[in-house]
Structure formats: structure tokens, C-alpha cells
Coordinates of C-alpha atoms and ligand atoms in Angstrom, one line a residue:
M1404 CA 209.1 62.8 5.7
A1405 CA 210.0 61.0 2.4
A1406 CA 209.0 62.9 -0.8
S1407 CA 206.2 61.1 -2.7
N1408 CA 207.2 59.5 -6.1
P1409 CA 205.7 61.7 -8.9
L1410 CA 205.0 58.6 -11.1
E1411 CA 203.0 57.0 -8.3
T1412 CA 201.1 60.2 -7.8
V1413 CA 200.1 60.3 -11.5
R1414 CA 199.1 56.6 -11.3
G1415 CA 197.0 57.3 -8.3
S1416 CA 195.3 60.3 -10.0
I1417 CA 194.6 58.2 -13.1
A1418 CA 193.0 55.4 -11.0
L1419 CA 190.9 57.9 -9.1
Y1420 CA 189.9 59.6 -12.3
T1421 CA 189.0 56.3 -14.0
G1422 CA 187.0 55.2 -10.9
A1423 CA 185.1 58.5 -10.9
V1424 CA 184.3 58.1 -14.7
V1425 CA 183.1 54.5 -14.2
L1426 CA 180.9 55.6 -11.3
L1427 CA 179.5 58.5 -13.2
F1428 CA 178.9 56.3 -16.2
Y1429 CA 177.1 53.8 -14.0
F1430 CA 175.1 56.6 -12.3
I1431 CA 174.0 58.1 -15.6
T1432 CA 173.1 54.8 -17.2
S1433 CA 171.1 53.8 -14.2
I1434 CA 169.3 57.2 -14.1
H1435 CA 168.7 56.9 -17.8
Q1436 CA 167.3 53.3 -17.4
K1437 CA 165.1 54.4 -14.5
W1438 CA 163.8 57.4 -16.6
S1439 CA 163.1 55.3 -19.7
R1440 CA 161.4 52.6 -17.6
Y1441 CA 159.3 55.2 -15.9
R1442 CA 158.2 56.6 -19.3
F1443 CA 157.5 53.1 -20.7
A1444 CA 155.4 52.2 -17.7
K1445 CA 153.5 55.5 -17.8
Q1446 CA 152.9 55.2 -21.6
H1447 CA 151.3 51.8 -20.9
G1448 CA 149.2 53.1 -18.0
C1449 CA 150.9 50.7 -15.5
G1450 CA 150.0 51.0 -11.9
P1451 CA 151.8 49.8 -8.7
I1452 CA 151.6 46.2 -7.8
R1453 CA 150.9 44.8 -4.3
A1454 CA 154.0 43.2 -2.8
L1455 CA 154.2 40.3 -0.3
P1456 CA 155.6 41.5 3.0
K1457 CA 159.2 40.5 3.8
Y1458 CA 161.5 41.2 6.7
D1459 CA 164.8 40.6 4.9
P1460 CA 164.8 43.6 2.5
F1461 CA 167.8 42.2 0.5
L1462 CA 167.4 38.5 -0.1
A1463 CA 163.9 37.9 1.3
L1464 CA 165.3 34.9 3.2
D1465 CA 162.3 35.0 5.5
R1466 CA 160.1 34.2 2.5
L1467 CA 162.4 31.4 1.5
Y1468 CA 162.2 29.9 5.0
L1469 CA 158.4 30.1 5.0
N1470 CA 158.3 28.3 1.6
I1471 CA 160.6 25.5 2.8
K1472 CA 158.4 25.1 5.9
T1473 CA 155.2 25.0 3.8
A1474 CA 156.8 22.5 1.4
K1475 CA 157.6 20.2 4.3
K1476 CA 154.0 20.2 5.4
R1477 CA 153.0 19.5 1.7
K1478 CA 150.9 22.6 1.6
I1479 CA 152.7 24.7 -1.1
L1480 CA 149.6 24.7 -3.4
E1481 CA 147.0 25.2 -0.7
T1482 CA 149.0 28.1 0.7
N1483 CA 149.4 29.5 -2.8
V1484 CA 145.6 29.9 -3.1
L1485 CA 145.4 31.6 0.3
R1486 CA 148.0 34.1 -0.8
Y1487 CA 146.1 35.0 -3.9
E1488 CA 142.9 35.4 -1.8
E1489 CA 144.7 37.7 0.6
Y1490 CA 146.9 39.8 -1.8
G1491 CA 144.9 39.7 -5.0
N1492 CA 145.3 37.7 -8.2
T1493 CA 148.6 39.3 -9.1
F1494 CA 151.3 40.4 -6.6
S1495 CA 155.0 40.7 -6.5
T1496 CA 157.7 39.1 -4.3
Q1497 CA 161.3 38.0 -4.6
R1498 CA 163.2 34.7 -5.1
I1499 CA 166.6 35.3 -3.4
T1500 CA 168.0 37.9 -5.9
T1501 CA 165.3 37.5 -8.7
P1502 CA 162.3 39.8 -8.7
L1503 CA 159.2 37.7 -9.1
I1504 CA 155.6 38.5 -10.1
L1505 CA 153.0 35.8 -9.3
T1506 CA 149.7 35.7 -11.1
R1507 CA 146.5 33.6 -11.6
E1508 CA 144.9 36.0 -14.1
P1509 CA 144.1 34.3 -17.4
E1510 CA 144.7 37.6 -19.2
N1511 CA 148.3 37.7 -17.8
V1512 CA 149.0 34.1 -18.6
K1513 CA 147.8 34.6 -22.2
T1514 CA 150.1 37.6 -22.5
I1515 CA 153.2 35.7 -21.2
L1516 CA 152.6 32.6 -23.2
S1517 CA 151.1 33.9 -26.4
L1518 CA 150.6 37.6 -27.1
K1519 CA 154.1 38.6 -25.9
F1520 CA 155.7 35.2 -26.2
K1521 CA 158.9 36.7 -27.6
D1522 CA 159.4 38.9 -24.5
Y1523 CA 160.1 35.9 -22.4
S1524 CA 162.5 32.9 -22.0
M1525 CA 162.4 29.7 -20.0
G1526 CA 164.9 31.2 -17.4
D1527 CA 167.4 28.7 -16.0
R1528 CA 165.8 25.6 -17.4
L1529 CA 168.7 24.6 -19.6
Q1530 CA 171.2 24.8 -16.6
V1531 CA 168.8 22.8 -14.4
F1532 CA 167.8 20.1 -16.9
G1533 CA 170.9 20.2 -19.1
P1534 CA 172.9 17.4 -17.6
L1535 CA 170.2 14.8 -18.5
L1536 CA 168.4 16.5 -21.3
G1537 CA 171.0 18.5 -23.2
H1538 CA 169.6 20.8 -25.8
G1539 CA 166.1 19.8 -26.9
I1540 CA 162.5 21.0 -27.3
F1541 CA 161.9 21.3 -23.5
T1542 CA 165.1 23.1 -22.5
S1543 CA 165.7 25.5 -25.4
D1544 CA 164.6 29.0 -26.3
G1545 CA 164.3 31.1 -29.4
E1546 CA 165.5 29.7 -32.7
D1547 CA 166.9 26.5 -31.1
W1548 CA 163.5 25.8 -29.7
A1549 CA 161.7 26.6 -33.0
R1550 CA 164.0 24.1 -34.8
S1551 CA 163.3 21.4 -32.1
R1552 CA 159.5 22.0 -32.2
H1553 CA 159.6 21.8 -36.0
M1554 CA 161.4 18.4 -35.8
I1555 CA 159.2 16.9 -33.0
R1556 CA 155.8 18.0 -34.0
P1557 CA 155.2 15.8 -37.1
N1558 CA 155.7 12.7 -34.9
F1559 CA 152.5 13.5 -33.0
I1560 CA 150.1 13.3 -36.0
K1561 CA 147.1 11.1 -35.5
E1562 CA 148.5 8.0 -37.3
Q1563 CA 151.3 7.8 -34.7
V1564 CA 149.2 8.7 -31.7
A1565 CA 146.4 6.3 -32.5
H1566 CA 148.6 3.2 -32.0
L1567 CA 146.4 1.6 -29.4
E1568 CA 148.1 -1.8 -29.6
I1569 CA 151.0 -0.5 -27.5
F1570 CA 148.6 0.2 -24.7
E1571 CA 146.6 -3.0 -25.1
E1572 CA 149.8 -5.1 -24.8
L1573 CA 150.7 -3.3 -21.6
M1574 CA 147.3 -3.7 -20.0
E1575 CA 148.0 -7.3 -19.4
D1576 CA 151.2 -6.4 -17.5
L1577 CA 149.2 -3.9 -15.4
F1578 CA 146.4 -6.4 -14.6
A1579 CA 148.9 -9.0 -13.6
L1580 CA 150.0 -6.7 -10.8
I1581 CA 146.5 -5.9 -9.4
P1582 CA 145.6 -8.4 -6.7
T1583 CA 142.6 -10.6 -7.6
D1584 CA 141.3 -10.9 -4.0
G1585 CA 140.5 -7.2 -3.7
S1586 CA 143.4 -6.4 -1.4
T1587 CA 144.9 -2.9 -1.5
V1588 CA 147.0 -1.9 -4.4
D1589 CA 148.8 1.4 -5.1
L1590 CA 147.6 2.3 -8.6
Q1591 CA 149.9 5.3 -8.8
D1592 CA 153.0 3.1 -8.5
L1593 CA 151.7 0.9 -11.3
F1594 CA 150.7 3.9 -13.6
F1595 CA 154.3 5.2 -13.3
G1596 CA 155.5 1.8 -14.5
F1597 CA 152.9 1.7 -17.3
T1598 CA 153.9 5.1 -18.7
I1599 CA 157.7 4.5 -18.7
D1600 CA 157.0 1.3 -20.6
S1601 CA 154.6 2.9 -23.1
A1602 CA 156.8 6.0 -23.6
T1603 CA 159.9 4.0 -24.3
E1604 CA 158.0 1.8 -26.8
F1605 CA 156.5 4.9 -28.5
L1606 CA 159.7 6.9 -28.6
F1607 CA 162.5 4.2 -28.9
G1608 CA 160.5 1.3 -30.3
H1609 CA 161.8 -0.6 -27.3
N1610 CA 159.8 -1.1 -24.1
V1611 CA 161.9 -1.2 -21.0
H1612 CA 159.4 -3.6 -19.5
S1613 CA 159.4 -2.2 -16.0
L1614 CA 156.0 -3.8 -15.2
K1615 CA 156.9 -7.2 -16.7
K1616 CA 160.1 -7.2 -14.6
R1617 CA 158.0 -6.8 -11.5
V1618 CA 155.5 -9.5 -12.5
S1619 CA 158.3 -12.0 -13.0
Q1620 CA 160.4 -10.5 -10.2
V1621 CA 163.4 -10.7 -12.5
V1622 CA 166.5 -9.4 -10.9
D1623 CA 168.5 -7.7 -13.6
N1624 CA 172.1 -7.2 -12.8
G1625 CA 172.7 -4.7 -15.6
P1626 CA 172.0 -1.0 -15.1
D1627 CA 168.2 -0.4 -14.9
F1628 CA 167.0 2.4 -17.2
S1629 CA 163.9 3.4 -15.3
E1630 CA 165.9 3.5 -12.0
A1631 CA 168.6 5.6 -13.5
F1632 CA 166.0 7.9 -15.1
N1633 CA 164.3 8.3 -11.8
Y1634 CA 167.6 9.2 -10.1
S1635 CA 168.4 11.7 -12.7
L1636 CA 165.0 13.4 -12.3
E1637 CA 165.6 13.6 -8.6
N1638 CA 168.8 15.3 -9.2
I1639 CA 167.2 17.8 -11.6
L1640 CA 164.7 18.6 -8.8
T1641 CA 167.6 19.2 -6.4
N1642 CA 169.3 21.4 -9.0
S1643 CA 166.1 23.5 -9.2
R1644 CA 165.9 23.9 -5.4
F1645 CA 169.5 25.0 -5.3
G1646 CA 168.7 27.7 -7.9
P1647 CA 171.7 30.0 -8.5
L1648 CA 173.8 27.8 -6.2
M1649 CA 173.2 24.6 -8.2
F1650 CA 176.9 24.4 -9.0
L1651 CA 177.3 23.2 -5.4
N1652 CA 175.2 20.1 -6.1
R1653 CA 177.8 17.6 -7.2
D1654 CA 176.4 14.1 -7.1
P1655 CA 178.5 11.4 -8.8
K1656 CA 175.6 9.0 -8.7
A1657 CA 173.5 11.5 -10.7
A1658 CA 176.3 11.8 -13.2
E1659 CA 176.4 8.0 -13.5
S1660 CA 172.6 7.8 -13.9
N1661 CA 172.7 10.4 -16.7
R1662 CA 175.4 8.3 -18.4
V1663 CA 173.3 5.1 -18.2
C1664 CA 170.3 7.0 -19.7
H1665 CA 172.3 8.5 -22.5
E1666 CA 174.0 5.2 -23.3
M1667 CA 170.7 3.3 -23.5
V1668 CA 169.1 5.9 -25.7
E1669 CA 172.2 6.0 -28.0
Q1670 CA 171.8 2.3 -28.8
F1671 CA 168.4 3.1 -30.3
V1672 CA 169.7 6.1 -32.1
D1673 CA 172.3 3.9 -33.7
K1674 CA 169.6 1.6 -35.0
A1675 CA 167.7 4.5 -36.4
M1676 CA 170.8 5.8 -38.1
K1677 CA 171.2 2.4 -39.8
V1678 CA 167.7 2.6 -41.1
R1679 CA 168.5 6.0 -42.4
E1680 CA 171.6 4.8 -44.2
K1681 CA 169.5 2.0 -45.8
Y1682 CA 167.1 4.7 -47.0
D1683 CA 170.0 6.8 -48.3
E1684 CA 171.4 3.9 -50.2
E1685 CA 167.9 3.1 -51.5
K1686 CA 168.4 -0.5 -50.2
G1687 CA 164.8 -0.5 -49.0
V1688 CA 163.8 -1.1 -45.4
D1689 CA 162.0 -3.9 -43.8
E1690 CA 158.5 -2.5 -43.3
S1691 CA 158.0 -3.9 -39.8
E1692 CA 161.4 -2.5 -38.8
S1693 CA 160.5 1.0 -40.0
R1694 CA 157.0 0.9 -38.5
R1695 CA 158.3 -0.1 -35.1
Y1696 CA 160.7 2.8 -34.8
L1697 CA 158.3 5.4 -36.1
F1698 CA 159.2 8.2 -33.8
L1699 CA 162.9 7.6 -33.8
N1700 CA 163.0 7.2 -37.6
G1701 CA 161.0 10.3 -38.0
L1702 CA 163.8 12.2 -36.2
A1703 CA 166.6 10.3 -38.0
Q1704 CA 165.2 11.4 -41.3
Q1705 CA 165.5 15.0 -40.4
T1706 CA 169.0 15.0 -39.0
S1707 CA 172.1 12.9 -38.8
D1708 CA 173.3 14.5 -35.6
R1709 CA 173.2 11.6 -33.1
T1710 CA 173.5 13.8 -30.0
R1711 CA 170.7 16.0 -31.2
I1712 CA 168.4 13.0 -31.7
R1713 CA 169.3 11.5 -28.3
D1714 CA 168.7 14.8 -26.6
E1715 CA 165.3 15.3 -28.3
L1716 CA 164.3 11.8 -27.3
M1717 CA 165.3 12.5 -23.7
N1718 CA 163.3 15.7 -23.7
V1719 CA 160.1 14.1 -24.9
L1720 CA 160.5 11.2 -22.6
L1721 CA 160.8 13.6 -19.6
A1722 CA 157.8 15.7 -20.8
G1723 CA 155.7 12.6 -21.5
R1724 CA 156.3 10.0 -18.8
D1725 CA 155.3 11.3 -15.4
T1726 CA 152.6 13.6 -16.7
T1727 CA 150.2 11.0 -17.9
A1728 CA 150.9 8.8 -14.9
S1729 CA 150.1 11.7 -12.6
L1730 CA 146.8 12.5 -14.4
L1731 CA 145.7 8.8 -14.1
S1732 CA 146.8 8.6 -10.4
N1733 CA 145.0 11.8 -9.4
M1734 CA 141.9 10.9 -11.3
F1735 CA 141.6 7.4 -9.9
F1736 CA 142.1 8.9 -6.4
M1737 CA 139.0 10.9 -7.0
L1738 CA 137.0 8.2 -8.8
A1739 CA 137.6 5.9 -5.9
R1740 CA 136.1 8.5 -3.6
H1741 CA 133.1 9.3 -5.8
P1742 CA 131.2 6.0 -6.4
K1743 CA 128.4 7.7 -8.3
V1744 CA 130.9 9.2 -10.8
W1745 CA 132.5 5.7 -11.2
A1746 CA 129.1 4.1 -11.8
K1747 CA 128.2 6.7 -14.4
L1748 CA 131.6 6.2 -16.1
Q1749 CA 131.0 2.5 -16.2
E1750 CA 127.6 2.9 -17.7
E1751 CA 129.1 4.9 -20.5
I1752 CA 131.9 2.5 -21.1
A1753 CA 129.5 -0.4 -21.1
T1754 CA 128.3 0.8 -24.5
L1755 CA 131.4 -0.8 -25.9
D1756 CA 130.2 -4.3 -24.8
G1757 CA 133.6 -5.1 -23.2
R1758 CA 135.5 -4.6 -26.5
A1759 CA 138.7 -2.6 -26.6
P1760 CA 137.8 0.9 -27.9
T1761 CA 139.0 2.2 -31.2
Y1762 CA 140.6 5.7 -31.4
E1763 CA 137.3 7.2 -32.6
E1764 CA 135.2 5.4 -30.0
L1765 CA 137.5 6.7 -27.3
R1766 CA 137.1 10.2 -28.5
N1767 CA 133.3 9.8 -28.3
L1768 CA 133.2 8.8 -24.7
K1769 CA 131.9 12.1 -23.4
Y1770 CA 131.7 11.4 -19.7
L1771 CA 135.2 9.9 -19.7
K1772 CA 136.4 13.2 -21.2
Y1773 CA 134.6 15.2 -18.5
C1774 CA 136.4 13.1 -15.8
L1775 CA 139.8 13.6 -17.4
N1776 CA 139.1 17.4 -17.7
E1777 CA 138.0 17.6 -14.1
A1778 CA 141.0 15.7 -12.8
L1779 CA 143.3 18.0 -14.8
R1780 CA 141.4 21.1 -13.5
L1781 CA 141.7 20.1 -9.8
F1782 CA 145.1 18.5 -10.2
P1783 CA 146.9 20.2 -13.0
V1784 CA 150.0 18.1 -13.6
V1785 CA 152.2 21.2 -14.0
P1786 CA 150.6 23.3 -11.3
L1787 CA 153.2 26.1 -11.1
N1788 CA 155.3 27.4 -14.0
S1789 CA 157.2 30.5 -14.9
R1790 CA 158.8 32.5 -17.6
T1791 CA 161.5 35.2 -17.4
A1792 CA 161.3 38.6 -19.1
I1793 CA 164.2 39.1 -21.5
K1794 CA 163.2 42.7 -22.1
D1795 CA 161.2 45.4 -20.4
T1796 CA 157.5 44.5 -21.0
I1797 CA 154.1 44.6 -19.4
I1798 CA 151.3 42.3 -18.3
P1799 CA 147.8 43.7 -18.7
V1800 CA 146.3 43.4 -15.2
G1801 CA 147.3 43.4 -11.5
G1802 CA 148.3 47.1 -11.1
G1803 CA 146.7 50.1 -9.4
P1804 CA 144.4 50.2 -6.4
D1805 CA 141.8 47.9 -8.0
G1806 CA 144.3 45.6 -9.6
R1807 CA 142.9 46.3 -13.1
S1808 CA 145.7 48.4 -14.5
P1809 CA 148.7 46.9 -16.4
V1810 CA 151.9 46.1 -14.5
F1811 CA 155.4 47.0 -15.6
V1812 CA 157.7 43.9 -15.9
P1813 CA 161.4 44.9 -15.9
K1814 CA 163.8 42.7 -17.8
G1815 CA 165.1 39.8 -15.7
T1816 CA 161.8 39.5 -13.7
A1817 CA 160.4 36.0 -13.4
V1818 CA 156.6 35.8 -13.9
G1819 CA 155.2 32.7 -12.2
Y1820 CA 151.7 31.5 -12.9
S1821 CA 149.7 29.1 -11.0
T1822 CA 147.3 26.9 -12.9
W1823 CA 146.4 25.2 -9.6
A1824 CA 145.1 28.5 -8.2
M1825 CA 143.6 29.7 -11.5
H1826 CA 141.7 26.4 -11.9
R1827 CA 140.1 27.0 -8.4
R1828 CA 138.8 30.5 -9.1
K1829 CA 135.2 30.6 -8.1
D1830 CA 134.4 33.5 -10.5
Y1831 CA 135.2 31.2 -13.4
F1832 CA 134.3 27.7 -12.1
G1833 CA 131.5 28.4 -9.6
E1834 CA 131.1 28.2 -5.9
D1835 CA 131.9 24.5 -5.9
A1836 CA 135.2 25.1 -7.7
D1837 CA 137.0 23.0 -5.1
D1838 CA 134.8 19.9 -5.7
F1839 CA 135.4 17.1 -8.1
R1840 CA 132.3 17.3 -10.3
P1841 CA 132.8 16.1 -13.9
E1842 CA 129.2 17.2 -14.8
R1843 CA 130.3 20.8 -14.8
W1844 CA 131.9 20.1 -18.2
E1845 CA 128.5 19.7 -19.8
N1846 CA 128.3 23.5 -20.1
L1847 CA 131.8 24.7 -19.5
R1848 CA 133.7 26.2 -22.5
P1849 CA 136.7 27.7 -20.7
G1850 CA 139.4 30.0 -22.3
W1851 CA 142.8 30.7 -20.8
E1852 CA 141.5 30.1 -17.2
Y1853 CA 141.8 26.4 -17.9
L1854 CA 145.3 25.5 -19.0
P1855 CA 146.5 22.0 -18.1
F1856 CA 148.5 21.7 -21.3
N1857 CA 149.7 25.3 -21.5
G1858 CA 148.8 27.6 -24.4
G1859 CA 150.5 29.6 -27.2
P1860 CA 153.4 28.4 -29.3
R1861 CA 154.7 26.1 -26.6
I1862 CA 151.5 24.3 -26.0
C1863 CA 152.0 20.6 -25.1
V1864 CA 152.7 18.6 -28.2
G1865 CA 151.7 15.4 -26.5
Q1866 CA 148.2 16.4 -25.5
Q1867 CA 146.3 14.0 -27.8
Y1868 CA 148.7 11.2 -27.1
A1869 CA 148.3 11.7 -23.3
L1870 CA 144.5 11.9 -23.4
T1871 CA 144.4 8.8 -25.6
E1872 CA 146.6 6.8 -23.3
A1873 CA 144.8 8.0 -20.1
G1874 CA 141.4 7.3 -21.7
Y1875 CA 142.4 3.9 -22.9
V1876 CA 143.8 2.8 -19.6
T1877 CA 140.7 4.0 -17.7
T1878 CA 138.3 2.3 -20.1
R1879 CA 140.1 -1.0 -19.9
I1880 CA 140.2 -0.9 -16.1
A1881 CA 136.5 0.1 -15.9
Q1882 CA 135.6 -2.9 -18.2
R1883 CA 137.6 -5.3 -16.0
Y1884 CA 136.5 -4.2 -12.5
S1885 CA 133.1 -3.2 -11.4
V1886 CA 134.1 -2.2 -7.9
L1887 CA 136.6 0.5 -7.2
E1888 CA 137.0 1.4 -3.5
S1889 CA 139.3 4.0 -1.9
R1890 CA 141.8 2.6 0.7
D1891 CA 143.6 5.9 1.1
P1892 CA 144.0 6.7 4.8
G1893 CA 143.5 10.5 4.5
P1894 CA 142.7 13.3 2.1
W1895 CA 144.7 13.9 -1.1
E1896 CA 148.1 15.5 -0.3
E1897 CA 150.5 17.1 -2.7
K1898 CA 153.6 15.4 -3.9
L1899 CA 155.2 18.2 -5.9
T1900 CA 158.2 16.9 -7.9
L1901 CA 158.5 17.8 -11.6
T1902 CA 154.8 16.9 -11.8
L1903 CA 152.0 16.8 -9.3
S1904 CA 150.9 13.5 -7.9
S1905 CA 149.5 12.1 -4.7
Y1906 CA 151.8 11.9 -1.7
N1907 CA 150.1 8.7 -0.4
G1908 CA 149.8 7.2 -3.8
T1909 CA 146.4 5.9 -5.0
Q1910 CA 145.5 3.2 -2.6
V1911 CA 142.5 1.3 -3.9
S1912 CA 140.8 -2.1 -4.0
L1913 CA 139.6 -3.3 -7.4
R1914 CA 137.1 -6.2 -7.7
H1915 CA 135.2 -7.8 -10.6
Ligands
LIG2980 C1 148.4 14.5 -18.9 C2 149.5 14.6 -19.6 C3 150.3 15.9 -19.9 C4 150.1 17.1 -19.4 C5 149.1 17.6 -18.4 C6 151.1 17.9 -20.1 C7 151.3 19.3 -19.9 C8 152.3 20.0 -20.5 C9 152.6 21.4 -20.1 C10 151.9 22.2 -19.1 C11 153.6 21.8 -20.9 C12 154.3 23.1 -21.0 C13 155.5 23.1 -20.1 C14 156.2 24.5 -20.2 O1 156.3 25.1 -21.3 O2 156.7 25.0 -19.2 C15 154.0 20.7 -21.8 C16 155.0 20.7 -22.7 C17 155.4 19.6 -23.5 N1 154.8 18.3 -23.4 FE1 153.2 17.8 -22.3 N2 151.8 17.1 -21.0 C18 151.3 15.9 -20.9 C19 151.8 14.8 -21.6 C20 152.7 14.8 -22.6 C21 153.1 13.6 -23.3 C22 152.5 12.2 -23.2 C23 154.1 14.0 -24.2 C24 154.9 13.3 -25.1 C25 154.9 12.0 -25.3 C26 154.3 15.4 -23.9 C27 155.3 16.2 -24.5 C28 155.5 17.5 -24.3 C29 156.6 18.3 -24.9 C30 157.6 17.8 -25.9 C31 156.5 19.6 -24.4 C32 157.4 20.8 -24.7 C33 156.7 21.6 -25.8 C34 157.5 22.9 -26.1 O3 158.1 23.5 -25.3 O4 157.4 23.3 -27.3 N3 153.5 15.9 -22.9 N4 153.2 19.6 -21.5

């Protein structure tokens, strides 16, 4: 037998010793963490939370499989409500490797979004949205987000939001695409065109004219911004479905679409920078030029970083485009199925004698406001959302046998909240919570149980803009057509992309 080399023996012992120390260190740290978490939870009176059953104890792949099946049937949201009914308003589950708490308790949502805002981040949003949006208000956290918000917010003051001429000009393009013989039209499709046109006008001072191109059937050989933007959004959705495996999603067409979007926005950023230079040199600026690019110039006056401006514009465009179109589409789906509501709405709008409303008049149309509220209650445009705990923290309810005790939320846990399920709670909205009944808003003064625009420091900045646009479009359509009939073949079905719209569109007939 060969004698062992003493140097190797020493090396082996050192390796063994180091391994043992690392293991011991890991063991002690993890015991210490468990102990301090136990004490933290006890100190806050936390109780155990109910868990969704799973067969795969490691990755909960059975739950993932069920979710994919439910998504294929377009019943994610409906199933979501059934789960809350069965397991209570707050329960725990798992998304592959991430622990997940799901809730539809207003108190919990208020805690995540407002009271303990600093305990949470947006999770992997930057990775998912980054290729198109870069760093901006929608994708950032912490100080970066605060800077973005500070820069964006002043652009939503009333003077900017109340520019109704943009909408009026676009109404003609919309009307031109509605058949005059009462044949079926998909309003949802048109609303999505309308909002990309209005949003690009509002943000860039340049309307991409997606509706006009359809009217004139212009075939544009150059890259189409709205097409590229749509493709980039689809890729974002794929990224979010891949989750931690999103690096596997390599799509050259998506990269090209992102490039087209960036290039197009950069042109307008360049224009804004020129306006800024003129200001700086005190050359004076053509008034109409500066009024036209209000939003863009607003940003350019705060920073000279072109990429920063571009990214902020992309962020606001994403947050603002599909949201308002989805609200309008879902609301018209319901209006077409509720002729009495449509008649009452028309009666109210008739007080304008056919005139285009002013900003103040629009705000005073109460029944219109009830219809918008009710559509956002039943079809919240962002029906599911989440935040990720960046430190050990708690939510106030959902623990213990009666679900009324606080729940411990370990760092790294995602807390998902469902506005869809919360907006359907019968204890808040009554036994008819599933029905579309705008009249309920006569007496309803909801708190955190009604949250279509989010709450707390990250509340939607575009809320007034969106409600003004949606109200304006509805008013002008109601003035033009007295008959609105549903031509949808079946009930409303979910189309859950980045926002919530109707799977079959909004098929209607409109007549004078
Ligand atoms: C009916 C229409 C709309 C609804 C229901 C809506 C809803 C929301 C919701 C729920 C959020 C929070 C998202 C989150 O934090 O996870 C949000 C954020 C935001 N919205 Fe809206 N939105 C609408 C229209 C608009 C419009 C038209 C704009 C801009 C033109 C806009 C700009 C933004 C921005 C910039 C944020 C990010 C705010 C921040 O993180 O500080 N939204 N919106």
C-alpha cells in the first residue's frame, strides 16, 4: 500500500474543517433567523395562515399546471374568487420557488401600498419590462422611483389634462370607422386605436394616427409604431409568464420592435431638447411649438438626459394606453346589455343639448361617473397585482383560526392582491355585488375596498386624465347615437394581458 502524501492529508483536513465551519455558520445563522422571526411574529400577535393544498411540496408544479389550465379556459379571475370563498380572504401558496400570500382584504392592501410602503418593492418588474421601458416611473423602486414620480407628476395638473381638443379631433376618426347602417362593429378594437392616438399626441405632441390610417387604408411601408409597441407588449407578457426563466425567452422580433419604439420616441425627445436649448439661450420659443409639446417639454426642462426622458415617456405610454381603452370597452360591453342604463345616461347627457362638454360640465355628469365607477368596480383594469417584501414584515389580518390575526410576511415573499375579487365582496358591495348597477354609487363611499387606480404613494398619476378621456368619448358617442345594441355572442369573458379587456371584444350596433 502506498503511503499517503502528508501535504495532501493536511489539505484534505483543511477542506473538511472549512466545510464544517461553513455548515456550522449556515446552521447557526438559519437557527438565529428562525428564532428572531419567531419572536418578531409573536411580538406582533401573528397567527398561522391557511395554505392552498399542493401535491408537489418543492415547486408546487401542480398549482402551476392548474393555473395554466384555468388561464386557457379564460377563468383565472372567476376561479380566483372561488378560492377566496373556499380558503378565506387571505391564504398562502407558492409560485415555483417564491412564497406567495394572496389577499382580498382592504386592510392588508392598505398596509402593503401605504402604511408599510417602504417594506415592499415591485419584485421583478424591471427585468420583465426593462427591454422596452428601461428605468422609469413604472419600473423603478425606492429613490429612483421617487425621482421619476417627482418629474412626471407636474405634467398631470388640470391645465394639461383638460385639453379636450385632442379628444374632439379624434372623435371624427372614430366615428368614421363606425358603420352607418347599424351593422356590427367591435368598439374595443376602435378604443385601443383611439387611446394610442390620444396618448401619443398627449405625450409626444405627435399623434401616430392609427385610426386615420385605417380610415384611409393607407399602407405605410415604414415601421409602424403601434404595431411595434403591441409586439413589445406581448413579449413583456411572455417574459412575465417565464418568470425566473425569462432569460430563455430570446425573440429577435421583440428586440427589433423595442428598437422601433425607442427610435420613434427619440425623435421627439430630440425636438424637445432643441426647445430646451432655445430656452437656455433665451432665444424665445414659438408659443404654439411649446404648447404642442407640453408633456415632453415639461420633462426636458427638468433633465437633459435623453435616455431618461425617452424611458419616462415609454413608461407613461404603457401605463396610459391600454388602461383607458379597456375601461371604455368593458363599460360599453355592459351598457349595450343594459338598455335602461344607456337610456338614463343619454337623458343626463341630453342636458348638454348636443354640445361638446367642457371639462367642468364633464365632471358634473353624475350618472356618467356612476357608470365609469361601476365598470371599474366589476372590471378593474389591473385586476391582479403584487408587491414583494424586502424585509420581514406583517399584514394586519388573515392569521389565526378566525383569520383576524396579523400574518407574518418573511422577506422575499410576494403578496398578491386581487382588486377583481375585492370589488366583488358582498359584505362591502351588497348581495348584488356581481351585477352591473351604476345606481349603487348614489350612496356608496368606499375606502380601500374599491381600488381601481391603486392607493398610497404609487396611486395612478393618470387617473383624472383617464376619467376625462373615457367620460368625453362616452358623452360624444351617446350624443351621436341613440341606439346601442349588444351583438356579442356570449357572456363577457376575460382577456387578461397587461390589462383586463373582453376576450370577444365589444361587438355592438350603433344607430342614430
Ligand atoms: C382607466 C384607466 C386607468 C386605470 C384603471 C389605471 C390604473 C392604474 C393602477 C392600478 C396603477 C398602479 C400600478 C402598480 O403600481 O402596480 C397605475 C399606475 C400608473 N398609472 Fe394608471 N391607470 C389608468 C390610466 C392611466 C393613464 C391614462 C395614465 C397616463 C397617461 C396613467 C399613468 C400611470 C402611471 C405613470 C402609473 C405609475 C405610478 C407610479 O408607480 O408611481 N394611468 N394606474
